[in-house]
Coordinates of C-alpha atoms in Angstrom, one line a residue:
X143 CA 24.2 -10.9 -6.8
X144 CA 22.5 -11.7 -3.4
X145 CA 18.7 -13.3 -3.5
X146 CA 15.9 -13.5 -1.7
X147 CA 15.4 -15.4 2.3
X148 CA 14.7 -18.8 1.3
X149 CA 11.7 -19.5 3.6
X150 CA 11.2 -22.5 3.2
X151 CA 13.6 -23.6 4.1
X152 CA 13.4 -20.9 7.4
X153 CA 9.5 -22.0 8.0
X154 CA 11.4 -25.8 8.5
X155 CA 14.0 -24.7 10.5
X156 CA 11.3 -23.3 13.2
X157 CA 11.8 -24.7 16.9
X158 CA 7.7 -24.6 17.5
X159 CA 5.2 -26.1 15.2
X160 CA 3.5 -24.7 12.6
X161 CA 0.5 -26.9 9.8
X162 CA -1.5 -25.1 6.9
X163 CA -4.7 -26.2 6.1
X164 CA -7.1 -25.0 3.6
X165 CA -10.6 -23.1 3.3
X166 CA -11.9 -26.4 3.7
X167 CA -9.0 -28.4 7.2
X168 CA -8.0 -29.7 5.0
X169 CA -3.3 -29.6 5.6
X170 CA -0.8 -28.2 2.8
X171 CA 2.1 -27.8 4.6
X172 CA 3.7 -28.2 7.8
X173 CA 6.8 -27.9 9.0
X174 CA 9.9 -30.2 10.7
X175 CA 8.6 -29.0 14.3
X176 CA 5.4 -30.0 13.1
X177 CA 6.2 -33.4 12.0
X178 CA 8.5 -34.2 15.3
X179 CA 6.6 -33.7 17.9
X180 CA 3.1 -35.6 16.1
X181 CA 5.1 -37.8 15.9
X182 CA 3.7 -38.1 12.6
X183 CA 5.4 -38.3 8.0
X184 CA 4.7 -35.6 5.8
X185 CA 3.1 -37.9 3.6
X186 CA 0.5 -38.9 5.8
X187 CA -0.3 -35.7 6.5
X188 CA -0.7 -33.5 3.4
X189 CA -4.2 -33.3 2.2
X190 CA -6.5 -35.0 4.4
X191 CA -9.3 -33.8 6.3
X192 CA -7.2 -33.0 9.4
X193 CA -9.4 -34.8 11.9
X194 CA -9.6 -37.7 9.5
X195 CA -5.3 -37.3 10.0
X196 CA -6.2 -36.6 14.5
X197 CA -10.1 -38.3 15.3
X198 CA -11.1 -37.1 18.4
X199 CA -14.5 -36.6 19.7
X200 CA -15.9 -34.8 22.6
X201 CA -15.2 -31.8 23.9
X202 CA -12.1 -31.4 22.4
X203 CA -13.4 -31.4 18.9
X204 CA -15.2 -29.4 20.1
X205 CA -13.5 -26.3 21.0
X206 CA -10.5 -27.2 18.7
X207 CA -13.4 -27.4 15.4
X208 CA -14.6 -24.1 16.9
X209 CA -10.7 -22.1 17.3
X210 CA -10.2 -23.2 13.9
X211 CA -13.3 -22.0 12.2
X212 CA -13.7 -18.4 13.6
X213 CA -10.5 -17.6 12.8
X214 CA -11.1 -18.6 9.0
X215 CA -15.0 -17.4 8.9
X216 CA -14.2 -13.9 10.9
X217 CA -10.6 -13.8 9.6
X218 CA -9.6 -12.7 13.1
X219 CA -6.9 -14.7 15.6
X220 CA -7.9 -17.4 18.0
X221 CA -6.8 -19.1 20.4
X222 CA -6.8 -22.0 22.8
X223 CA -4.5 -22.0 26.0
X224 CA -5.2 -25.2 27.0
X225 CA -6.0 -27.9 25.3
X226 CA -6.8 -32.5 26.1
X227 CA -5.9 -33.8 23.0
X228 CA -4.8 -36.6 22.5
X229 CA -2.3 -37.4 18.9
X230 CA -2.3 -41.3 17.5
X231 CA 0.2 -43.1 17.5
X232 CA 1.7 -44.8 14.2
X233 CA 1.6 -48.4 13.7
X234 CA 5.3 -49.1 13.7
X235 CA 5.2 -47.8 17.0
X236 CA 2.1 -50.0 18.0
X237 CA -0.7 -47.8 17.4
X238 CA -2.0 -46.1 20.1
X239 CA -2.6 -43.1 21.6
X240 CA -0.2 -40.5 22.8
X241 CA -2.8 -38.0 25.6
X242 CA -1.4 -34.9 25.1
X243 CA -2.1 -31.0 26.0
X244 CA -1.3 -28.8 23.9
X245 CA -1.5 -24.0 22.9
X246 CA -3.0 -23.8 20.0
X247 CA -2.9 -20.2 17.9
X248 CA -4.8 -19.9 14.3
X249 CA -4.1 -17.1 12.0
X250 CA -5.8 -16.4 9.4
X251 CA -3.8 -16.0 5.9
X252 CA -5.0 -14.6 3.0
X253 CA -3.9 -16.1 -0.5
X254 CA -5.6 -18.1 -2.8
X255 CA -8.6 -20.7 -3.3
X256 CA -10.5 -18.6 -0.2
X257 CA -7.0 -18.7 2.0
X258 CA -5.2 -20.7 4.9
X259 CA -5.5 -21.4 8.4
X260 CA -2.2 -21.1 10.4
X261 CA -2.3 -23.6 13.5
X262 CA 0.5 -22.9 15.8
X263 CA 0.9 -25.6 18.6
X264 CA 2.7 -26.6 21.4
X265 CA 3.4 -29.0 22.9
X266 CA 2.3 -27.5 26.7
X267 CA 2.2 -31.8 28.3
X268 CA 5.1 -32.0 30.5
X269 CA 4.4 -28.1 31.5
X270 CA 0.6 -29.7 32.2
X271 CA 2.4 -32.7 34.3
X272 CA 4.6 -30.4 36.6
X273 CA 2.2 -27.6 37.2
X274 CA -0.3 -31.0 38.0
X275 CA 2.7 -32.5 40.9
X276 CA 3.7 -29.1 41.7
X277 CA 0.2 -30.3 44.5
X278 CA 1.5 -33.3 45.5
X279 CA 3.9 -34.1 47.6
X280 CA 4.5 -37.1 47.6
X281 CA 5.4 -36.7 43.7
X282 CA 8.5 -35.2 43.9
X283 CA 10.7 -37.4 42.7
X284 CA 8.3 -36.6 39.7
X285 CA 8.9 -33.5 39.1
X286 CA 11.9 -33.9 40.1
X287 CA 12.7 -35.7 36.8
X288 CA 9.8 -33.6 34.6
X289 CA 11.5 -29.9 35.6
X290 CA 14.7 -31.9 34.4
X291 CA 12.6 -32.6 31.1
X292 CA 11.1 -29.1 31.1
X293 CA 14.3 -27.3 31.7
X294 CA 16.4 -29.6 28.6
X295 CA 13.6 -28.8 26.4
X296 CA 13.8 -24.8 27.7
X297 CA 17.4 -24.7 26.0
X298 CA 16.9 -27.4 23.4
X299 CA 14.4 -23.9 22.7
X300 CA 17.2 -21.2 23.1
X301 CA 20.1 -23.3 21.2
X302 CA 17.8 -23.4 18.5
X303 CA 15.6 -19.8 18.7
X304 CA 20.1 -18.8 18.2
X305 CA 21.3 -20.7 15.0
X306 CA 17.7 -19.2 13.1
X307 CA 18.8 -16.2 14.2
X308 CA 22.7 -16.6 13.2
X309 CA 20.5 -17.7 9.9
X310 CA 19.0 -14.5 9.3
X311 CA 22.4 -12.3 10.6
X312 CA 23.8 -14.0 6.8
X313 CA 21.4 -13.9 5.1
X314 CA 22.3 -12.2 1.8
X315 CA 19.3 -10.9 1.7
X316 CA 19.1 -7.6 4.5
X317 CA 16.8 -7.7 7.1
X318 CA 15.4 -6.4 10.6
X319 CA 12.8 -6.8 13.1
X320 CA 11.1 -3.0 13.9
X321 CA 9.3 -3.1 17.6
X322 CA 6.0 -0.6 18.2
X323 CA 4.6 2.6 17.0
X324 CA 7.7 3.7 17.1
X325 CA 9.3 1.3 14.6
X326 CA 12.3 0.6 16.7
X327 CA 15.0 -1.3 15.1
X328 CA 15.0 -5.0 17.5
X329 CA 17.3 -6.5 15.0
X330 CA 19.6 -5.7 11.8
X331 CA 21.4 -8.6 10.1
X332 CA 25.1 -7.7 8.1
X333 CA 23.8 -7.0 4.9
X334 CA 21.2 -5.2 6.2
X335 CA 24.1 -3.0 8.3
X336 CA 25.9 -2.9 5.5
X337 CA 23.5 -1.2 3.6
X338 CA 23.4 1.7 5.6
X339 CA 27.1 2.5 6.6
X340 CA 27.5 0.5 9.8
X341 CA 25.2 2.5 11.3
X342 CA 24.8 1.5 15.6
X343 CA 20.9 1.8 14.9
X344 CA 19.5 -1.2 18.1
X345 CA 18.0 0.1 19.8
X346 CA 16.4 3.4 18.4
X347 CA 13.5 4.6 16.7
X348 CA 13.9 4.5 12.5
X349 CA 13.5 7.7 12.6
X350 CA 16.2 8.9 14.3
X351 CA 19.1 6.3 13.4
X352 CA 17.8 6.9 9.9
X353 CA 16.7 10.7 10.1
X354 CA 17.0 11.2 6.0
X355 CA 14.6 9.2 5.5
X356 CA 12.5 10.8 7.2
X357 CA 10.4 12.8 3.7
X358 CA 10.8 10.0 1.6
X359 CA 7.4 8.6 2.6
X360 CA 8.9 5.3 3.8
X361 CA 7.8 5.6 7.6
X362 CA 4.1 6.4 6.0
X363 CA 4.0 3.1 4.6
X364 CA 5.0 1.1 7.7
X365 CA 2.1 2.9 9.7
X366 CA -0.2 1.8 6.6
X367 CA 0.7 -1.8 6.6
X368 CA 0.1 -1.8 10.4
X369 CA -3.0 -0.5 10.1
X370 CA -4.3 -2.4 7.4
X371 CA -1.8 -5.9 8.3
X372 CA -1.5 -6.7 4.9
X373 CA 2.5 -6.8 3.5
X374 CA 4.3 -4.3 1.2
X375 CA 5.7 -5.4 -2.0
X376 CA 8.4 -2.9 -3.0
X377 CA 10.2 -3.3 -5.9
X378 CA 13.3 -1.5 -6.9
X379 CA 12.7 1.6 -5.4
X380 CA 14.8 3.9 -4.7
X381 CA 15.9 5.8 -1.9
X382 CA 18.5 8.1 -0.2
X383 CA 20.5 6.9 1.8
X384 CA 23.8 8.3 3.9
X385 CA 26.1 5.0 4.1
X386 CA 27.6 7.2 7.4
X387 CA 26.0 9.9 9.6
X388 CA 25.7 12.7 8.0
X389 CA 27.3 11.7 4.9
X390 CA 26.6 12.3 1.4
X391 CA 23.0 10.9 0.2
X392 CA 23.3 7.9 -2.2
X393 CA 20.9 7.0 -4.3
X394 CA 19.9 3.0 -4.5
X395 CA 17.1 1.1 -5.9
X396 CA 15.8 -1.3 -2.9
X397 CA 13.0 -4.8 -3.2
X398 CA 11.7 -5.0 0.0
X399 CA 8.5 -6.7 1.7
X400 CA 7.1 -5.2 4.2
X401 CA 5.5 -7.7 6.8
X402 CA 3.7 -7.1 9.7
X403 CA 4.4 -9.2 12.5
X404 CA 1.0 -9.9 14.6
X405 CA 0.3 -11.3 17.6
X406 CA -1.8 -13.5 18.8
X407 CA -3.5 -11.4 20.5
X408 CA -4.6 -10.0 17.1
X409 CA -1.9 -7.0 17.5
X410 CA 0.0 -5.8 15.1
X411 CA 4.3 -5.4 17.4
X412 CA 6.2 -4.3 14.8
X413 CA 7.4 -5.1 10.8
X414 CA 9.9 -7.3 9.4
X415 CA 11.4 -5.9 6.7
X416 CA 13.2 -8.2 4.1
X417 CA 15.1 -7.4 1.3
X418 CA 17.7 -7.0 -1.8
X419 CA 19.7 -4.3 -3.0
X420 CA 19.0 -3.8 -7.3
X421 CA 21.4 -0.7 -7.3
X422 CA 24.1 -2.4 -9.8
X423 CA 21.6 -4.5 -11.0
X424 CA 19.0 -0.9 -11.9
X425 CA 22.7 0.8 -12.8
X426 CA 23.5 -1.9 -15.6
X427 CA 19.6 -2.1 -16.9
X428 CA 19.7 2.4 -17.9
X429 CA 23.3 2.1 -18.9
X430 CA 22.3 -0.7 -21.2
X431 CA 18.7 1.5 -22.7
X432 CA 21.0 4.4 -23.1
X433 CA 24.1 2.3 -25.1
X434 CA 20.9 0.7 -27.0
X435 CA 19.8 4.9 -27.5
X436 CA 22.9 5.5 -28.6
X437 CA 23.6 2.8 -30.9
X438 CA 20.2 2.8 -32.8
X439 CA 21.7 7.0 -32.8
X440 CA 25.2 6.3 -34.3
X441 CA 24.1 3.4 -37.0
X442 CA 21.8 5.8 -38.4
X443 CA 24.2 8.8 -38.8
X444 CA 26.2 6.0 -39.8
X445 CA 23.8 4.5 -42.8
X446 CA 23.1 8.3 -43.5
X447 CA 26.7 9.0 -44.5
X448 CA 27.0 6.4 -46.5
X449 CA 23.6 6.5 -48.6
X450 CA 25.7 10.4 -49.0
X451 CA 28.3 8.7 -49.4
X452 CA 26.8 6.3 -52.3
X453 CA 24.9 9.7 -54.0
X454 CA 27.7 11.7 -54.2
X455 CA 29.8 9.2 -55.8
X456 CA 27.6 8.0 -58.2
X457 CA 27.2 11.0 -59.6
X458 CA 30.8 12.1 -59.6
X459 CA 31.4 8.1 -60.9
X460 CA 31.8 7.6 -65.1
X461 CA 31.6 4.1 -64.9
X462 CA 30.4 1.2 -62.9
X463 CA 33.8 0.3 -62.1
X464 CA 35.3 3.6 -61.3
X465 CA 32.2 4.4 -58.9
X466 CA 32.7 0.2 -57.0
X467 CA 36.4 1.6 -56.8
X468 CA 35.7 5.5 -54.9
X469 CA 32.6 3.8 -53.0
X470 CA 34.8 0.8 -51.0
X471 CA 37.8 3.6 -51.0
X472 CA 35.1 4.9 -49.2
X473 CA 33.5 2.9 -46.8
X474 CA 37.3 1.5 -45.6
X475 CA 37.9 5.1 -45.1
X476 CA 35.0 4.7 -42.6
X477 CA 36.2 1.5 -41.5
X478 CA 39.1 2.6 -40.0
X479 CA 37.4 5.2 -38.4
X480 CA 35.0 2.3 -37.0
X481 CA 37.5 0.7 -36.0
X482 CA 39.0 3.2 -34.0
X483 CA 35.8 4.5 -32.2
X484 CA 35.3 0.3 -31.6
X485 CA 38.9 0.2 -28.9
X486 CA 37.7 3.5 -27.5
X487 CA 34.1 1.9 -26.5
X488 CA 33.4 4.5 -28.3
X489 CA 34.4 7.0 -26.2
X490 CA 35.9 8.8 -29.2
X491 CA 39.2 8.5 -29.8
X492 CA 43.1 10.5 -30.7
X493 CA 43.3 12.4 -33.3
X494 CA 47.2 11.4 -34.9
X495 CA 45.6 8.0 -34.4
X496 CA 42.6 9.2 -36.5
X497 CA 45.6 10.3 -39.7
X498 CA 47.5 7.4 -38.5
X499 CA 45.7 5.9 -40.1
X500 CA 44.0 7.4 -42.6
X501 CA 47.8 7.5 -44.2
X502 CA 49.8 4.8 -43.1
X503 CA 49.7 3.0 -47.1
X504 CA 51.4 5.7 -47.9
X505 CA 54.4 6.1 -46.1
X506 CA 55.5 7.5 -42.7
X507 CA 58.9 9.3 -43.8
X508 CA 56.6 11.6 -46.4
X509 CA 53.8 12.6 -43.5
X510 CA 55.1 15.0 -40.7
X511 CA 52.3 15.4 -38.1
X512 CA 53.0 18.2 -35.7
X513 CA 50.8 18.8 -32.7
X514 CA 49.0 18.2 -29.7
X515 CA 48.0 14.6 -28.4
X516 CA 43.5 16.2 -28.8
X517 CA 41.0 13.6 -28.5
X518 CA 38.0 13.4 -30.4
X519 CA 33.6 12.5 -29.4
X520 CA 32.8 10.2 -31.6
X521 CA 31.4 12.0 -34.6
X522 CA 33.2 14.6 -34.6
X523 CA 36.4 11.7 -34.8
X524 CA 33.9 10.1 -38.2
X525 CA 33.5 14.0 -40.1
X526 CA 36.9 13.9 -39.8
X527 CA 37.7 10.8 -40.4
X528 CA 36.4 10.8 -43.7
X529 CA 37.5 15.1 -44.9
X530 CA 40.9 13.6 -44.1
X531 CA 40.6 10.1 -46.8
X532 CA 40.1 12.6 -49.6
X533 CA 42.4 15.2 -48.5
X534 CA 44.2 12.4 -48.6
X535 CA 43.2 11.1 -52.0
X536 CA 43.2 14.1 -53.4
X537 CA 47.2 14.2 -53.4
X538 CA 47.7 10.9 -53.8
X539 CA 45.7 11.3 -57.9
X540 CA 47.2 15.2 -58.7
X541 CA 49.2 16.8 -54.7
X542 CA 51.7 15.6 -53.0
X543 CA 51.5 11.8 -53.0
X544 CA 51.2 11.9 -56.7
X545 CA 55.0 12.3 -56.3
X546 CA 58.3 10.9 -55.3
X547 CA 59.3 13.9 -54.1
X548 CA 55.4 15.4 -52.5
X549 CA 55.5 15.7 -48.9
X550 CA 52.6 15.9 -45.7
X551 CA 53.1 18.6 -43.2
X552 CA 50.4 18.1 -40.9
X553 CA 49.7 21.2 -38.3
X554 CA 47.6 21.2 -35.2
X555 CA 46.5 23.2 -32.0
X556 CA 43.7 23.9 -29.0
X557 CA 42.4 27.3 -29.3
X558 CA 40.5 28.9 -26.5
X559 CA 40.8 27.4 -24.1
X560 CA 40.5 23.7 -25.6
X561 CA 37.8 23.6 -27.0
X562 CA 38.4 24.5 -30.4
X563 CA 40.5 22.8 -32.7
X564 CA 42.4 24.3 -35.3
X565 CA 44.1 22.4 -37.8
X566 CA 46.5 22.6 -41.0
X567 CA 47.1 20.2 -44.5
X568 CA 50.1 21.7 -46.9
X569 CA 51.6 19.3 -49.1
X570 CA 54.8 20.7 -50.4
X571 CA 56.9 18.7 -52.6
X572 CA 54.5 18.6 -55.7
X573 CA 52.5 19.8 -58.2
X574 CA 51.2 23.6 -58.8
X575 CA 47.9 22.8 -57.3
X576 CA 45.0 24.4 -59.3
X577 CA 41.6 24.9 -58.5
X578 CA 39.5 22.0 -59.8
X579 CA 36.7 23.1 -62.9
X580 CA 33.9 21.3 -60.8
X581 CA 33.1 20.8 -57.0
X582 CA 33.7 17.6 -56.7
X583 CA 32.6 14.7 -54.1
X584 CA 36.1 14.9 -51.8
X585 CA 35.2 19.1 -52.2
X586 CA 30.7 19.3 -51.6
X587 CA 32.3 16.5 -48.5
X588 CA 34.7 17.9 -46.7
X589 CA 32.5 21.4 -46.9
X590 CA 29.4 20.2 -45.6
X591 CA 31.7 18.2 -42.6
X592 CA 33.5 21.9 -41.8
X593 CA 31.0 24.4 -42.3
X594 CA 27.9 22.6 -42.1
X595 CA 27.7 19.3 -39.5
X596 CA 30.4 20.6 -37.0
X597 CA 29.4 24.2 -38.2
X598 CA 33.2 25.0 -37.8
X599 CA 35.4 27.7 -41.1
X600 CA 37.4 26.3 -43.7
X601 CA 39.6 27.7 -46.3
X602 CA 41.5 26.3 -48.7
X603 CA 44.6 27.8 -50.9
X604 CA 45.0 26.1 -54.8
X605 CA 49.0 27.4 -54.5
X606 CA 52.2 27.1 -57.2
X607 CA 53.9 24.8 -53.8
X608 CA 51.5 23.3 -53.0
X609 CA 47.8 22.2 -51.7
X610 CA 47.2 24.2 -48.3
X611 CA 43.9 23.8 -46.2
X612 CA 43.6 25.1 -43.1
X613 CA 39.8 24.6 -41.1
X614 CA 38.3 25.2 -36.6
X615 CA 36.3 23.3 -35.6
X616 CA 34.5 23.3 -31.9
X617 CA 34.9 20.4 -30.5
X618 CA 32.8 20.9 -27.3
X619 CA 29.7 20.8 -28.9
X620 CA 27.6 17.2 -28.3
X621 CA 29.3 15.0 -31.2
X622 CA 27.9 12.2 -30.0

């Protein structure tokens, strides 16, 4: 499963220096570019008051402190175009100060403990000296030297920018940058393009590039993010997307954030989009909930069936031993059918499979099965499994299977459009069938299962040549 972008790692890879202070102007974090440009270590700065870590007096200190406090107290971005501010050298290189010129941008970041001031600094010392040297004709060699230094710096920044772009392009999460009031696609990484079917969207407004989201409320969300300058976080939000232009809409579930991009002058220039496609997890959770509900339903049905078997068996048993034998036999029949359903993950079972499991112990040579392959829904399979068990038990005690020459002739067919089952059970070669003087558990179970639970029809013919049973039951009802 795709995870979120490691923004801490991205923060450290950004080529321009960033440093963050808390409400009381104590340094809490900085990126690697900041460490490089100041020549300091993280341990030297984290937790220190900013003007203790970088002491200064006079105009430079005043300008910097006023800018930081203005951002902290008003929440507005503040910019110092040029700031002359010397940086103390590390003791390891002899101490002293480096005379530097900086461009500083201070941005307010809402958060815990009163929020933070984010400082973006650019070392413009080379540019400042190049500008000064440009007005001194005698300094041509210096100008050329500084010009080479600036060019090398620009090349380095361009190279780092390309690396950052590649990092976002290959990120497992989907990333896009939307610019301007029409939300024009300025950037979209591979994951984003895969999500929308690799449509050509760069340079197009969101509304034109993805017209299917027009009425889904996402443009309204973007408008709100730009208006309030507050990010929006969505969790497993449904969205209908076409995987190709004009294609069929598919429902996807996304975790995402809309992050406003605030420029140095305080205006919102666009929205940064980052997120993860959670569809597989959401669907898996939905299936799991469905399976748990279904399992709960089936357990209740099975317990009700076991309870009925116990009550009816106890009612007809004369001794504890006869009850235990009959009850165990009927539970075993229920277990056989459960095994068949488990093999299919409770998607149902075949009629022939259930008959072979119930009648197999009596010898396949004594039983003829004649009928097409019929798939039974789970609940129907459980009910008919118990019906066949009772019929087989009766045949083994009193009917065709109680003698060496008896046989069972079983046949079935589908009725109508295949939405009903007609079944025939015929015993031959055994004793004459006689109607029971009282209705035992087996008779009640068969009648309750066929005519009651399954809403079918049932008839039994106790003939001289052997018992014949016929029943019909619908297949189209929901027996899950």
